Structures are given as structure tokens and as C-alpha cells.
Short mmCIF file of C-alpha atoms and ligand atoms in Angstrom, two decimals:
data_model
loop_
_atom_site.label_atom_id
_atom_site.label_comp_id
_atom_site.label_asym_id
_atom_site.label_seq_id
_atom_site.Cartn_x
_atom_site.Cartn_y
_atom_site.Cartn_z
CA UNK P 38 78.06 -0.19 186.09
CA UNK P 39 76.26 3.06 187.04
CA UNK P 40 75.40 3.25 183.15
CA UNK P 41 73.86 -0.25 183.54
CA UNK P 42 71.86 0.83 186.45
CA UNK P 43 70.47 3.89 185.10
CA UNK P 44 69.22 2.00 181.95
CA UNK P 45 67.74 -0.40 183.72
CA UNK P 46 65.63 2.18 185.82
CA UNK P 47 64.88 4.30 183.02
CA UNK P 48 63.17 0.99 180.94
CA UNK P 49 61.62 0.15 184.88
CA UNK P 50 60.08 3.22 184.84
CA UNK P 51 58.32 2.93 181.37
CA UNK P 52 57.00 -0.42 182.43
CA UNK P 53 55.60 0.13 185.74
CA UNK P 54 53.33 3.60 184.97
CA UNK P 55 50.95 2.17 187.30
CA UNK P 56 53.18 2.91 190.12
CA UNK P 57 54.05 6.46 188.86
CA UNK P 58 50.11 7.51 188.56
CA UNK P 59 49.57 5.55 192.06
CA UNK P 60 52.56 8.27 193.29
CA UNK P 61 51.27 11.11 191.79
CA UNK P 62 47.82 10.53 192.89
CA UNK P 63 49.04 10.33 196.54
CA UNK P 64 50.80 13.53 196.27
CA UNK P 65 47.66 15.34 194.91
CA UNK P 66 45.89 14.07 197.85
CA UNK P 67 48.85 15.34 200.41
CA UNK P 68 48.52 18.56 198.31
CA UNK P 69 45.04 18.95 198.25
CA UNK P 70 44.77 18.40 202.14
CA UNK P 71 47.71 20.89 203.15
CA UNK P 72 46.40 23.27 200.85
CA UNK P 73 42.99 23.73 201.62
CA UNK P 74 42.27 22.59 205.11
CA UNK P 75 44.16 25.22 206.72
CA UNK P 76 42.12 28.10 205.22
CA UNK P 77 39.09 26.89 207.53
CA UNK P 78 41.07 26.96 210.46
CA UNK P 79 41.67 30.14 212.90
CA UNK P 80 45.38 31.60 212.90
CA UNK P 81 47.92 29.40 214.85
CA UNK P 82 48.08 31.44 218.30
CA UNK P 83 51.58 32.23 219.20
CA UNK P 84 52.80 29.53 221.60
CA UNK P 85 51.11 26.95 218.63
CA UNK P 86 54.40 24.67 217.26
CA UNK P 87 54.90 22.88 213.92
CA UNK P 88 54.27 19.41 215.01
CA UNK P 89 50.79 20.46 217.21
CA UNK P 90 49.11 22.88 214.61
CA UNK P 91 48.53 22.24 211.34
CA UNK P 92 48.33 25.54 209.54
CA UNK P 93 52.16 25.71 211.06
CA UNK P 94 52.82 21.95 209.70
CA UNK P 95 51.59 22.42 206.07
CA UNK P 96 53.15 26.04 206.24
CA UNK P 97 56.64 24.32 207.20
CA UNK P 98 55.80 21.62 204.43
CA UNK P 99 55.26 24.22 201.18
CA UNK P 100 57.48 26.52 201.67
CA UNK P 101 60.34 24.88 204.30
CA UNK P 102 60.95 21.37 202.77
CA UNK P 103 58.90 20.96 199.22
CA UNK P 104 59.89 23.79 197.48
CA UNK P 105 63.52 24.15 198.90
CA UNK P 106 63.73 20.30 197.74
CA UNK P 107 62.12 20.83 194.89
CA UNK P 108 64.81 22.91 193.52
CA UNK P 109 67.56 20.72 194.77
CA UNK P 110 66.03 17.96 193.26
CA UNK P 111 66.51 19.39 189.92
CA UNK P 112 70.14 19.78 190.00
CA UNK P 113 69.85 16.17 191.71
CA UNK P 114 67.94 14.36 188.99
CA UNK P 115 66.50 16.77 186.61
CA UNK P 116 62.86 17.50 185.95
CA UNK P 117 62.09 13.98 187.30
CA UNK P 118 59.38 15.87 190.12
CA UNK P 119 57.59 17.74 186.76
CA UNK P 120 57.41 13.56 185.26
CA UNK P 121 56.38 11.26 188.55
CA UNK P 122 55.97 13.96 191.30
CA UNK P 123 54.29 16.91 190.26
CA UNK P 124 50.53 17.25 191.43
CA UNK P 125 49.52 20.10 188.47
CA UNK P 126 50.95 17.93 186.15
CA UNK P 127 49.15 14.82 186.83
CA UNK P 128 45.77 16.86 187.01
CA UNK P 129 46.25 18.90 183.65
CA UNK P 130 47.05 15.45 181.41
CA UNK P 131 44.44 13.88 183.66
CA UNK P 132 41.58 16.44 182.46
CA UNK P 133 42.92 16.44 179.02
CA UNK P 134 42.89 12.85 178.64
CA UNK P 135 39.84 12.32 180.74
CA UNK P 136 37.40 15.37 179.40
CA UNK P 137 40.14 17.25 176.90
CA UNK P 138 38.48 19.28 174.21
CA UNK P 139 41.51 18.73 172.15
CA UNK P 140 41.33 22.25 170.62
CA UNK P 141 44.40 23.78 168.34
CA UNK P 142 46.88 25.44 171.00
CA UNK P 143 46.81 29.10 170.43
CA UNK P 144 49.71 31.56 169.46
CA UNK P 145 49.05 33.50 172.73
CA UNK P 146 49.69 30.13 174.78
CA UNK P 147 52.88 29.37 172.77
CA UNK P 148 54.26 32.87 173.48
CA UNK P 149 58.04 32.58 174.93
CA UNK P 150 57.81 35.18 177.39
CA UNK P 151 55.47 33.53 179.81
CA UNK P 152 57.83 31.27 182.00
CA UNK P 153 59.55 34.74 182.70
CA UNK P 154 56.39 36.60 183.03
CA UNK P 155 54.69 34.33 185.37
CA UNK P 156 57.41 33.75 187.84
CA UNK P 157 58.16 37.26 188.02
CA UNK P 158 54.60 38.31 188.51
CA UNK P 159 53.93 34.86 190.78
CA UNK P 160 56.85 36.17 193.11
CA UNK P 161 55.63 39.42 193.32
CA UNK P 162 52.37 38.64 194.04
CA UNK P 163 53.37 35.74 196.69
CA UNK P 164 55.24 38.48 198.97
CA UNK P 165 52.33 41.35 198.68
CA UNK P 166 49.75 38.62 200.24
CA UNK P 167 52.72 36.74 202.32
CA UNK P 168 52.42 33.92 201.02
CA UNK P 169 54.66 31.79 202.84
CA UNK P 170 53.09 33.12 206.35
CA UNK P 171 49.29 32.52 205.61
CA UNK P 172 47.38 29.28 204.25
CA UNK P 173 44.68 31.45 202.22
CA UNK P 174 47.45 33.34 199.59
CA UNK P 175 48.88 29.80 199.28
CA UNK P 176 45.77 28.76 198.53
CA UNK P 177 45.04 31.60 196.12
CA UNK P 178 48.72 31.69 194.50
CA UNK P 179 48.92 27.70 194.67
CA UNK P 180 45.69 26.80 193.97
CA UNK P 181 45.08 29.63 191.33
CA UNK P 182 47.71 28.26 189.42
CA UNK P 183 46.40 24.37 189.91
CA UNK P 184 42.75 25.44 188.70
CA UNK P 185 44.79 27.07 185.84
CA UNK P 186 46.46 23.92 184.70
CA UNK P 187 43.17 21.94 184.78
CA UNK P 188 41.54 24.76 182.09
CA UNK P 189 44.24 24.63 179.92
CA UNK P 190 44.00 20.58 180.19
CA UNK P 191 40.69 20.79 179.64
CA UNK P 192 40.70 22.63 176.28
CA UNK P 193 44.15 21.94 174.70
CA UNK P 194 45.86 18.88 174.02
CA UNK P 195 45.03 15.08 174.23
CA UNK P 196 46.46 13.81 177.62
CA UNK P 197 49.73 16.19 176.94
CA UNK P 198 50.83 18.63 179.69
CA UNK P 199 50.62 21.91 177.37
CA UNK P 200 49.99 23.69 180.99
CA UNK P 201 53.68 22.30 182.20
CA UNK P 202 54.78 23.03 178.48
CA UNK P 203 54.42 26.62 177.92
CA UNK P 204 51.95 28.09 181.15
CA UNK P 205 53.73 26.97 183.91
CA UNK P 206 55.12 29.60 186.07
CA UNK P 207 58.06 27.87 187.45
CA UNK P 208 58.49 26.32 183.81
CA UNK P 209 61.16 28.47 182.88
CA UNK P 210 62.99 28.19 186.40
CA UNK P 211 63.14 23.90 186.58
CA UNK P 212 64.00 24.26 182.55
CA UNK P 213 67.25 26.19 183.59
CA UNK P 214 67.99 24.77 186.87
CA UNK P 215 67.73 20.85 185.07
CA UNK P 216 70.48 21.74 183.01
CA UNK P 217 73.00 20.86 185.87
CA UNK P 218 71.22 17.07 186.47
CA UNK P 219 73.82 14.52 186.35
CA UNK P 220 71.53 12.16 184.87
CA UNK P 221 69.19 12.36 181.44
CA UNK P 222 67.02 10.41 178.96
CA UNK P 223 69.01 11.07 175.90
CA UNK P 224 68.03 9.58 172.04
CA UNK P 225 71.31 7.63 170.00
CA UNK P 226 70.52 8.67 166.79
CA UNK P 227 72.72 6.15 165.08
CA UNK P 228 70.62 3.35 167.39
CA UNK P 229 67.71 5.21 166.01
CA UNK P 230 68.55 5.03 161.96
CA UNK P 231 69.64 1.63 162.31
CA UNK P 232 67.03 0.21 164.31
CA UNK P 233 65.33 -3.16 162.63
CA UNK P 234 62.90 -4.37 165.40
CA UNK P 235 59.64 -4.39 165.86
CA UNK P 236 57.75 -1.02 164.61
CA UNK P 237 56.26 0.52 167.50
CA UNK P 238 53.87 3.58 167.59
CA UNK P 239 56.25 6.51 168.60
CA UNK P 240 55.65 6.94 173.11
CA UNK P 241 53.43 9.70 173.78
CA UNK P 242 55.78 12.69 175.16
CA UNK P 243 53.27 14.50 177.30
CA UNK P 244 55.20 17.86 176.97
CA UNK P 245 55.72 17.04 173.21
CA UNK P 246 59.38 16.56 172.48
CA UNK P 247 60.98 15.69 169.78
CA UNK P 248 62.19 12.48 171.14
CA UNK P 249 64.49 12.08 168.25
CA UNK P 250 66.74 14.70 169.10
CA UNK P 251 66.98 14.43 172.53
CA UNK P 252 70.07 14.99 174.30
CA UNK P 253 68.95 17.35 177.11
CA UNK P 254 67.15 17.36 180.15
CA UNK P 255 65.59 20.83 180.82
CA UNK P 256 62.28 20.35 178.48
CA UNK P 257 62.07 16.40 179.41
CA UNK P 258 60.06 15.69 182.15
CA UNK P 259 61.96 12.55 182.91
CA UNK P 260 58.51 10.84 183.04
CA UNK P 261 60.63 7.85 181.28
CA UNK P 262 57.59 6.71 179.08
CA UNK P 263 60.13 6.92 175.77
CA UNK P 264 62.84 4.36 177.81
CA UNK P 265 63.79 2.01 175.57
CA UNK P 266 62.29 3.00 172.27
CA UNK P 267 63.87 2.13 169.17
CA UNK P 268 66.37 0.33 171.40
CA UNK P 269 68.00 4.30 171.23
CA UNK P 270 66.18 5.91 174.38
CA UNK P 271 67.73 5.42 177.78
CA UNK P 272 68.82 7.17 180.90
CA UNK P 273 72.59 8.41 180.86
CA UNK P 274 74.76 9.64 183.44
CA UNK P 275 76.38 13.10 181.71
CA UNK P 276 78.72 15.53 183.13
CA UNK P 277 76.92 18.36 185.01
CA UNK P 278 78.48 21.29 182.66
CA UNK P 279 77.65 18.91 179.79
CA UNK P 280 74.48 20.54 178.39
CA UNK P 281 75.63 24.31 179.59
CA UNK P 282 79.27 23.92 177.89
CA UNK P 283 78.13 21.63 175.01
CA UNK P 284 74.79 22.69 173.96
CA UNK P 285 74.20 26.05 175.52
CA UNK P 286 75.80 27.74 172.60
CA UNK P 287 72.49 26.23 170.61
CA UNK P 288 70.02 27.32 172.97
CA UNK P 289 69.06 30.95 171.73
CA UNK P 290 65.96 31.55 173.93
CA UNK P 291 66.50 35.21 174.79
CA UNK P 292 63.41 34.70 177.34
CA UNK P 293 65.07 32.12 178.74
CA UNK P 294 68.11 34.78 180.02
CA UNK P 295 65.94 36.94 180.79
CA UNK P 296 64.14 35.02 183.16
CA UNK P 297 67.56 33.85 184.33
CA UNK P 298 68.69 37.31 185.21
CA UNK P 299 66.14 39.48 185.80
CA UNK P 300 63.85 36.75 187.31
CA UNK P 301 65.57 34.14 189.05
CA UNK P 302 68.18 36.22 190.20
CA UNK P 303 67.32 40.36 190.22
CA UNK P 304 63.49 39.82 191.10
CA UNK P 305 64.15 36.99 193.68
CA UNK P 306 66.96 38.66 195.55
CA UNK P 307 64.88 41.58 195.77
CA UNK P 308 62.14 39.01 197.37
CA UNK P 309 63.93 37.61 199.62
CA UNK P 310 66.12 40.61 201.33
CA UNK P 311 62.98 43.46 201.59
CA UNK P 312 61.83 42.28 204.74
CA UNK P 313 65.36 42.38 206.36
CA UNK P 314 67.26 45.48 204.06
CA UNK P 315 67.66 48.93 205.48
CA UNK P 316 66.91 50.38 202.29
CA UNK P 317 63.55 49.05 202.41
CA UNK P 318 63.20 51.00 205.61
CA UNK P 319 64.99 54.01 204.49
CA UNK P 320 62.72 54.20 201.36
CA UNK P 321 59.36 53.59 203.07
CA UNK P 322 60.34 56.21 205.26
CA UNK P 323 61.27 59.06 203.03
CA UNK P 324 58.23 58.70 201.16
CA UNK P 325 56.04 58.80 204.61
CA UNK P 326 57.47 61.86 205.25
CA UNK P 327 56.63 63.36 202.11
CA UNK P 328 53.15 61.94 202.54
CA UNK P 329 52.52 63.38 205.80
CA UNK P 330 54.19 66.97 204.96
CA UNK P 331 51.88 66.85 201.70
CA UNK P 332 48.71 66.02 203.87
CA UNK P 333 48.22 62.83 201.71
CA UNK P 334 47.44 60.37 204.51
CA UNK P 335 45.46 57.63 202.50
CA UNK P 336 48.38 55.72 201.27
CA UNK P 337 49.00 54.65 205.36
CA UNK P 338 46.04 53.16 205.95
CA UNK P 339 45.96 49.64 205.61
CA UNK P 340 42.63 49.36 203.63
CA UNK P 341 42.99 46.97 201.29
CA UNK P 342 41.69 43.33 201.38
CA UNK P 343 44.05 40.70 201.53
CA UNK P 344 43.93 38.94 198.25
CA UNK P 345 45.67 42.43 197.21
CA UNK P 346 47.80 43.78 200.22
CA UNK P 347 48.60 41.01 203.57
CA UNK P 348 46.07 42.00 205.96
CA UNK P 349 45.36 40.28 209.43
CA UNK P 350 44.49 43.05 211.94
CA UNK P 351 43.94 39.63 214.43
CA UNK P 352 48.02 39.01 213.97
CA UNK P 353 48.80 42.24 213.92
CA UNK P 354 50.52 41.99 210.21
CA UNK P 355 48.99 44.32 207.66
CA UNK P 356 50.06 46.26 205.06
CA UNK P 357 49.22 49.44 203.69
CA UNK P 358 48.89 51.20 200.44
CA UNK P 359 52.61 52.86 200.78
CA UNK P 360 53.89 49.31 201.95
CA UNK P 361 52.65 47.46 198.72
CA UNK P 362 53.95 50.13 196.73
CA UNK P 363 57.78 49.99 198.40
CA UNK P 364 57.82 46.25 198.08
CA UNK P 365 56.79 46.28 194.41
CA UNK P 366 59.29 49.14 194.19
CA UNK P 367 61.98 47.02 195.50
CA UNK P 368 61.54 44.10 194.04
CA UNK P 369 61.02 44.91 190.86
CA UNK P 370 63.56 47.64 190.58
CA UNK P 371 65.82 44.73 192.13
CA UNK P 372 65.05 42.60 188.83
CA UNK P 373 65.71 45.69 186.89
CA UNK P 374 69.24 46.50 188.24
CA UNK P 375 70.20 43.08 187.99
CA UNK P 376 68.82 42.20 185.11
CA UNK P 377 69.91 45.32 182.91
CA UNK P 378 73.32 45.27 184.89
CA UNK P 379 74.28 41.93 183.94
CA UNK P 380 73.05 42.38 180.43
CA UNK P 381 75.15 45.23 179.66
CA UNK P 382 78.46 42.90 180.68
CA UNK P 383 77.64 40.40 178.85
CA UNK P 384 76.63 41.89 175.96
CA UNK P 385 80.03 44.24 176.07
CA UNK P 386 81.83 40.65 176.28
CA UNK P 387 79.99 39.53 173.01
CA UNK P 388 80.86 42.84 171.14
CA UNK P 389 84.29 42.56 173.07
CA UNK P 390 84.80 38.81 171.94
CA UNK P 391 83.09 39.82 168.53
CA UNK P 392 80.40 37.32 169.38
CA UNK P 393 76.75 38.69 169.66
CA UNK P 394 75.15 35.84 170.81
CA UNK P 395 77.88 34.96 173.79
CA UNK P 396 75.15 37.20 176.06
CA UNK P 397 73.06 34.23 175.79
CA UNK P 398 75.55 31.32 176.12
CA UNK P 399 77.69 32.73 179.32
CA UNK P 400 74.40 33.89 181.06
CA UNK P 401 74.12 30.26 181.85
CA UNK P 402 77.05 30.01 183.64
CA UNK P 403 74.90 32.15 186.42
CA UNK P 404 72.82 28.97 186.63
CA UNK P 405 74.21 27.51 189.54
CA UNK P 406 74.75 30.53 191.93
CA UNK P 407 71.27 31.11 190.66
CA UNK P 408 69.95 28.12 192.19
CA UNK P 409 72.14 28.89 195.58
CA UNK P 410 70.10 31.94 195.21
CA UNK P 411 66.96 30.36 195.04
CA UNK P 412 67.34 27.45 197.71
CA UNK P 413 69.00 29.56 200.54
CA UNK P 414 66.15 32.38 199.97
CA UNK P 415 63.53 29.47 200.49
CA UNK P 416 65.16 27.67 203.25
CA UNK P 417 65.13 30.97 204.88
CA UNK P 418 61.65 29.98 205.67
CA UNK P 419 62.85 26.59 206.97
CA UNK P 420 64.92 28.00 209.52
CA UNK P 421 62.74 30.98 210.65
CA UNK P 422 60.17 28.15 211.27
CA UNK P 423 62.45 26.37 213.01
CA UNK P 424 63.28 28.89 215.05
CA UNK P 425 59.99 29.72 215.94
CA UNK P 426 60.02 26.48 217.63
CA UNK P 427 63.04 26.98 219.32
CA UNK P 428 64.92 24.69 217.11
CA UNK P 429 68.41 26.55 216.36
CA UNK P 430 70.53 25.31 213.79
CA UNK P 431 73.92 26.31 214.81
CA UNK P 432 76.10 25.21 211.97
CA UNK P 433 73.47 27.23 209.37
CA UNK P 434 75.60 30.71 208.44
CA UNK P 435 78.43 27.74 207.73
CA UNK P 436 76.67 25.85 205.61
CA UNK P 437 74.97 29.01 203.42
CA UNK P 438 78.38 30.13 203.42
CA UNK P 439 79.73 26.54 201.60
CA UNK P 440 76.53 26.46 199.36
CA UNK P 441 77.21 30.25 198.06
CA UNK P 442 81.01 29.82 197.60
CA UNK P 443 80.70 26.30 195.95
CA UNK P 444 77.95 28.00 193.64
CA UNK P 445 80.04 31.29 192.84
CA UNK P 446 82.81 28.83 192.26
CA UNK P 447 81.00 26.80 189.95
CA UNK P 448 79.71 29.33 188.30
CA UNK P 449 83.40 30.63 187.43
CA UNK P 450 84.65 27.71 186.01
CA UNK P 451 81.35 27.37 183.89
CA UNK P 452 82.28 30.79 182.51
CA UNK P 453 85.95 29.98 182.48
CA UNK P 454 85.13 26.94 180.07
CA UNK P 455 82.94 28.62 177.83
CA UNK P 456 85.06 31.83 177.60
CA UNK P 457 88.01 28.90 176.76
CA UNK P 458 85.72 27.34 173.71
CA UNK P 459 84.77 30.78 172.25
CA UNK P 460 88.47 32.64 172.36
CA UNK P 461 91.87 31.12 171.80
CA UNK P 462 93.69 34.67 171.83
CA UNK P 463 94.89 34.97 175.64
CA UNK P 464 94.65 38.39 176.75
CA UNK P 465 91.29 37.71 174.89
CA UNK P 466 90.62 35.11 177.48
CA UNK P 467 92.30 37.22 180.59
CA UNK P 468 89.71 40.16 180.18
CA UNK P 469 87.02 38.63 179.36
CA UNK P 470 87.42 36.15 182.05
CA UNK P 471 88.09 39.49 184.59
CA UNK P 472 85.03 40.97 183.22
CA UNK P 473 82.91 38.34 183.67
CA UNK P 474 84.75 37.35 187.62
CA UNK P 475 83.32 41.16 188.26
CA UNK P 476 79.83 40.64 187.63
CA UNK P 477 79.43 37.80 190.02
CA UNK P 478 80.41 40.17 192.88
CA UNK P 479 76.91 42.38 192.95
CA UNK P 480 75.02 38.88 193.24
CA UNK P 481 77.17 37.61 195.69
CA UNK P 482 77.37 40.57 197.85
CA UNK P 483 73.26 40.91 197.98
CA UNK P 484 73.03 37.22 199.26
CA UNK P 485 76.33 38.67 201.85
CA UNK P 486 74.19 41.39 202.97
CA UNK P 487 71.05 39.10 203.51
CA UNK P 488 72.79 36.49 205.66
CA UNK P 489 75.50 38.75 206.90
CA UNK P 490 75.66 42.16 206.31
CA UNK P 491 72.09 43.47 207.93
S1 LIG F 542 61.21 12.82 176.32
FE1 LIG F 542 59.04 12.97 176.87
S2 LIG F 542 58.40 10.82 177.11
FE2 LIG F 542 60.61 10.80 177.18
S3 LIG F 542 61.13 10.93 179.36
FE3 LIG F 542 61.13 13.03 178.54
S4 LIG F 542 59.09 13.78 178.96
FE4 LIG F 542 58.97 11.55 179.15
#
């Protein structure tokens, strides 16, 4: 039944394009609106609410219901909001098909490291301008990367998305976090080889797939144009550990884990718990001190403009050279403990387990507290909002509390399963399983401290 359904929306979704672009175009108009009218309006004054201002209203939009949803959404239905949703990706395969130069894509373009790169650098950048408190760094980090996507469109490809392909800085992130969907286009290659029909020019795959092979979700866009191909393309229900357990062992992307653990998880806990972590304060504070004994008093003075460091003397919010430097401290050295931390037990696992490539495959079992990680730090925002209009959600520390113990337990029997398939020796299995229980702890207890602990 639920096969039968999913089929049939898959081959709907081929045939009625028309109602996709009409989609996408409306969202590009919503985006274009909340995203630059706000910059030529004055700073919300402090009694201003969600529903009466709208710098608050597209503020609470971004970064309180679109990009917390986004996220979900992937674990939900895959990369279906990079296919029908996504307002970059419409506007790069736009361009390219519209004006595209069609030029050869460049090695530099094709370069692995840049989903990690970007996000990491994206994130960093988003929290020295505040992003999520002011409309022009939204602009500037939202925008920036929009005008991006229409370049590359414009020079590379014909009417593909080699922006979302290889450029895109949350790429890397919906790639992972997909790999839980529930649902997926997948290719039966038997179907395929035997097919006698009609022939019919192959679908254009705007990220370029290999539409052959495909049995995953995290590259597809879920756009559905390849529905029904061959008779061998359609949308399946799978099991949500299905491409993790199955085919993770294939996936050898080492940029891929380290986006996954520095990134997603080191560099965005550290984003997320600066503004609330005694540490941060305790830091900032020591080297003040040793400013101020040295008579080196420029670093406190808040002199930058505020495409570089947040500055709004009119809200009172501005920060200065020693504040930029202890939140890139932070947050990067976050990403760095994590990231090398979590490394080193994994990799002792694979030499442990005689398998050097397990660091690669049980990384992914971090994939769903990752994406706990990722939607509690965002809806974060949400709630402050919220609360800023006097809107209290009682039942919230319960419900972060469910989301982070269903993810850590998740996460555990994704790393009990693979630990299963790659050892049958049982004290093997005990260790390795110990070993890996520990290293969920340190990412657990961070997200503890944020909500809890501080
Ligand atoms: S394989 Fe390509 S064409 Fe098919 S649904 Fe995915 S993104 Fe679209």
C-alpha cells in the first residue's frame, strides 16, 4: 500500500514540473522579500513583537522555523527541500539554463573539502556578525551565498545545479543528515537491463547522478524528474539505518567525516553554547587582564565595522577586537577537540577491530545525535524569540530532553549494528561497543551543559 503510494507520487511529481517551478518560484519571492526588506528598515525598538514588526517576523522565519524545519525535513523526506523547495537551487539551474556559459567545471570547484570548509567558515562567520539577531549579516551571509550560486550557474553547467553539487555550504550537512529519510528514489537494476519499452533520452539529473546506480538519498535531490524511467526509477520506502548500515561501509569520503565531526558537531556546539558558557567568560576575561596589565588597550575597543565584528552602538550590542578573537577561539577550538577527539576513538577501534576504514563507517552512526545537535541549537532561536514575546513554552527542557536521548539512543544502536556486521568475536564486540558508548558522552554532556548545566 504505502509502496503503491509512494510510486505513484514519485511518477506525479515527474509529470507535473510545472507545479514544482510554480513552488519554487513562490519561495524565491518569500525569500527575496524577508531577506532584503528588513535591511531598509530601523532596528525593531524593544517593546516591537513578532507579529507587529517585520525585521522580528522574517528574523523568527530564517532562523526559528525554516532552518530548524529544514533540517527536520531531511530526516523526514530526504533532500526533497534541495529538489522542489530550495530558492538557490531554482536560481543557479535557472541562470544556467537561461544565460549558462556552459564552461568545463574546474578541479578547484570539484574539490571534496568544500562542503566542510564552507559550513565551518559560514558558521563562524554567521556568529561574529550575529547573524540570527540582525537582517543585514543575513543578508550578507544569505544573500552572499545566493549571488554565489547564480555565478557558478552562470558559467558552469547547462541547467544543472553544480552550485548545490559541490559549492553549497550546507551541501555536506543535508548529504549526511538525508541518509536517515525513510523514503528514496532508488534505480532496479534488473528493471533497468531488462527493460524493452520505448527508448527514452536518459532525465536530466540536475546535480548529475548516476541514475543507474542509485540506491541512496543523500546526493539525490528528490526533484523526482528520473520517476519512472526505464520502468526501474521510483520512490521506495527503506528502513532509516538502511543506507548508514548497508551502504555506509562504501561511502569512503573522508571529508564527509570530517565535516560530520569537526563541523556539524565540534564547530556547531561551540556555536551554539559561547554566548551562554562560563568558559567563554572566564577566557575573555583572563586575556583582558593581561591586556590591560600590558597597556595594550586596542583590542577593547569595538572598532570594527559590522560586516567583520556585530556592531550596533544604537542596540547597545557590539563587539570588540578581543570578543571576535574569543569567539573564533572557542568555536573553532570546539571543532578541534571534538573533531580530533572523536577521531582518535575511532580510529583506535579500526586498528583495534583491525579495520582501517571502520573510522569512516561508525562516524555515521553520530548522524542522528548530530542532527539533535543541530535542530535544538537552531530552535534555540525559536524559543528565545518566543520568549521575547512573552510566549513561554513550558514543556520545552522536556521535549530537548526526549529529542537528545532518542538521538543518543539511536545513535547507539546504529553503532551497535555496525560494530555487529564488522566483528563476530564477542569480547571483540563488548569493547568496541564500550569504546564507542564512551565517546557519545563528551557530545552529550556539551548539549547537558547548554540546556542544563549553565
Ligand atoms: S536522481 Fe537526479 S533526477 Fe532523479 S530524483 Fe534524484 S536529483 Fe532528481
Amino acid at each position: 500500500m504505502i509502496s503503491k503510494i509512494l510510486h505513484k507520487l514519485g511518477v506525479a511529481m515527474q509529470r507535473h514540473k510545472g507545479i514544482i517551478q510554480i513552488t519554487q518560484w513562490g519561495i524565491v519571492g518569500l525569500y527575496l522579500v524577508l531577506l532584503i526588506i528588513p535591511t531598509f528598515m530601523d532596528l525593531p525598538p524593544r517593546h516591537a513583537h513578532i507579529l507587529s514588526n517585520l525585521v522580528l517576523f522574517a528574523q523568527f522565519i530564517f532562523w526559528g522555523i525554516w532552518w530548524p524545519f529544514v533540517i527536520l525535513s531531511m530526516l523526514v523526506m530526504g533532500r526533497v527541500w534541495c529538489g522542489v523547495f530550495c530558492p538557490e537551487g531554482a536560481l543557479t539551474e535557472w541562470t544556467s539554463k537561461k544565460f549558462g556559459k556552459n564552461k568545463t567545471i574546474p578541479r578547484w570547484i570539484k574539490w571534496k573539502g568544500w562542503p566542510a570548509i564552507a559550513f565551518i567558515l559560514t558558521t563562524l562567520y554567521g556568529q561574529l556578525i550575529s547573524v540570527y539577531d540582525y537582517a543585514q549579516a543575513a543578508l550578507l551571509i544569505l544573500g552572499g551565498s545566493t549571488i554565489g550560486a547564480i555565478i557558478v550557474g552562470f558559467f558552469y553547467g547547462k541547467e544543472n545545479r553544480v552550485w548545490c553539487r559541490y559549492l553549497c555550504p550546507v551541501n555536506g550537512v543535508f548529504n549526511l543528515l538525508s541518509r536517515l529519510s525513510p523514503i528514496s528514489f532508488k534505480s532496479n537494476t534488473k528493471k533497468w537491463a531488462n527493460y524493452h519499452g520505448e527508448q527514452l533520452s536518459n532525465p536530466h539529473c540536475p546535480p548529475m547522478i548516476n541514475i543507474r546506480q542509485l540506491h541512496g538519498v543523500s546526493s539525490c535531490h528528490m526533484c523526482g524528474r528520473c520517476a519512472g524511467y526505464r520502468d526501474a526509477i521510483s520512490l521506495q520506502s527503506r528502513s532509516v539505518n538502511e543506507e548508514i548500515i548497508v551502504y555506509g561501509g562504501e561511502k569512503d569520503n573522508i571529508w564527509q567525516t570530517r565535516l560530520l565531526l569537526f563541523g556539524m558537531i565540534g564547530v556547531a556546539i561551540g556555536a551554539f553554547t559561547w554566548t551562554v558558557s562560563p568558559w567563554f567568560v572566564q577566557l575573555k576575561q583572563l586575556l583582558a587582564n593581561w591586556l590591560i596589565n600590558h597597556n595594550i588597550f586596542w583590542p577593547l575597543n569595538a572598532t570594527a565595522p559590522w560586516w567583520i565584528l556585530t556592531n550596533y552602538p544604537d542596540n547597545n550590542d557590539s563587539f570588540n577586537w578581543l570578543d571576535g578573537f574569543c569567539v573564533t577561539f572557542y568555536i573553532l577550538g570546539s571543532g578541534l577537540i571534538f573533531g580530533f577527539g572523536l577521531t582518535i576513538i575511532y580510529k583506535l577501534l579500526g586498528r583495534f577491530l583491525r579495520k582501517p576504514n571502520l573510522y569512516l563507517y561508525i562516524s555515521q552512526a553520530l548522524i542522528p545525535l548530530a542532527a539533535a545537535g543541530l535542530f535544538l541549537g537552531l530552535t534555540a532561536t525559536s524559543v528565545k524569540l518566543l520568549q521575547y514575546d512573552g510566549i513561554i513554552l513550558g514543556w520545552i527542557k522536556n521535549a530537548r530532553a526526549i529529542i537528545l536521548i532518542g538521538a543518543g539512543l539511536w545513535s547507539l544502536y546504529l553503532g551497535y549494528k555496525i560494530l555487529r556486521k564488522i566483528t563476530n568475536n564477542i569480547y571483540q564486540f563488548i569493547l568496541s561497543f564500550c569504546l564507542f558508548c564512551f565517546s557519545l558522552i563528551p557530545i552529550l554532556a556539551a548539549w547537558w551543559f547548554m540546556f542544563w548545566g549553565w
